Amino acid sequence: MTKIAVLVSGRGSNLQAIIDSIENGYLKAQISVVISDVGDAYALIRAKEHGINAVHINPGRFESKESYEKEVLRVLDYHNSELVLLAGYMRILGRPVLTAYKNRILNIHPALLPSFPGLHAQEQAIDYGVKVSGCTVHIVNEELDGGPIILQKCVEVKDDDTTDTLAERILEQEHKIYPEAVRLFVENKLSIEGRKVKII
Ligand code: GRF
């Protein structure tokens, strides 16, 4: 079974969706470790409640971003992780992890990339006035929210939407497509050719 590590910083609802998908048999995988850069992230509690290794790595303890990342890499390797999921992880991954896990790191983003990368994607969508937004699962590379796209789901933007109401409806779809994309990965159904990911 594929050993999955999940990197988080906050409430961890996407982590929960992955845990649920494993527990109900949709995903044949196992979570090896959940790593948070934030000590009181609710995601760590969720992990512990399900008997999953939960580790806080405090970036403030390290003298550089690189030494912090090397520690993250050490913990990922220690738990024999084969796939890394970013699930609300609020840091930009640097070289040590990107290189070691090339094409084996996925992220979920709350917009239809390449529109609205970076922070506050739902607010960006509302401010821009788009009629449709959504979410994207993509492979993580050195470009911020710029890696090859695995799955996307559209969500209508309504005239009376606020950032919160839109974020909530997008989140419902995130919880569906993230486990779906992970399942495609663990079942070896993804073929990556340059920017394109084909489902085989
Ligand atoms: C989600 O909206 C995700 O798309 C973005 O960060 C948020 C994390 O939420 N990358 P949660 O911690 O999974 O509840």
CSV table of N, CA, C and O and ligand atoms in Angstrom, one decimal, residues 11-14 88 108-110 174, ligand 1:
chain,number,residue,atom,x,y,z
A,11,ARG,N,-6.7,23.8,9.5
A,11,ARG,CA,-7.8,23.0,10.0
A,11,ARG,C,-7.8,21.6,9.5
A,11,ARG,O,-8.4,20.7,10.1
A,12,GLY,N,-7.3,21.3,8.3
A,12,GLY,CA,-7.1,19.9,7.8
A,12,GLY,C,-8.4,19.3,7.3
A,12,GLY,O,-8.5,18.0,7.4
A,13,SER,N,-9.3,20.0,6.7
A,13,SER,CA,-10.5,19.3,6.2
A,13,SER,C,-10.1,18.4,5.0
A,13,SER,O,-10.7,17.4,4.8
A,14,ASN,N,-9.1,18.8,4.2
A,14,ASN,CA,-8.7,18.0,3.1
A,14,ASN,C,-8.0,16.7,3.6
A,14,ASN,O,-8.2,15.6,3.1
A,88,GLY,N,-3.4,22.4,2.5
A,88,GLY,CA,-3.4,23.6,3.3
A,88,GLY,C,-2.1,23.9,4.0
A,88,GLY,O,-2.1,24.5,5.0
A,108,ILE,N,-3.7,20.8,-3.5
A,108,ILE,CA,-5.0,21.2,-3.9
A,108,ILE,C,-5.1,22.7,-3.8
A,108,ILE,O,-4.6,23.3,-2.8
A,109,HIS,N,-5.6,23.3,-4.9
A,109,HIS,CA,-5.7,24.8,-4.9
A,109,HIS,C,-7.2,25.2,-5.1
A,109,HIS,O,-7.8,24.6,-6.0
A,110,PRO,N,-7.7,26.2,-4.4
A,110,PRO,CA,-9.1,26.5,-4.5
A,110,PRO,C,-9.4,27.5,-5.6
A,110,PRO,O,-10.1,28.5,-5.4
A,174,GLU,N,-13.4,20.2,-3.4
A,174,GLU,CA,-12.0,19.8,-3.1
A,174,GLU,C,-12.0,18.4,-2.4
A,174,GLU,O,-11.1,17.6,-2.7
B,1,GRF,C1,-8.1,24.6,1.0
B,1,GRF,O1,-9.0,25.6,0.5
B,1,GRF,C2,-7.0,24.3,0.0
B,1,GRF,O2,-7.5,24.3,-1.3
B,1,GRF,C3,-6.0,25.3,0.2
B,1,GRF,O3,-6.0,25.5,1.6
B,1,GRF,C4,-7.2,25.2,2.1
B,1,GRF,C5,-6.9,24.1,3.2
B,1,GRF,O4,-8.1,23.8,3.9
B,1,GRF,N1,-4.7,24.9,-0.4
B,1,GRF,P1,-8.0,22.6,4.9
B,1,GRF,O5,-6.9,22.8,5.9
B,1,GRF,O6,-7.7,21.3,4.1
B,1,GRF,O7,-9.4,22.5,5.6
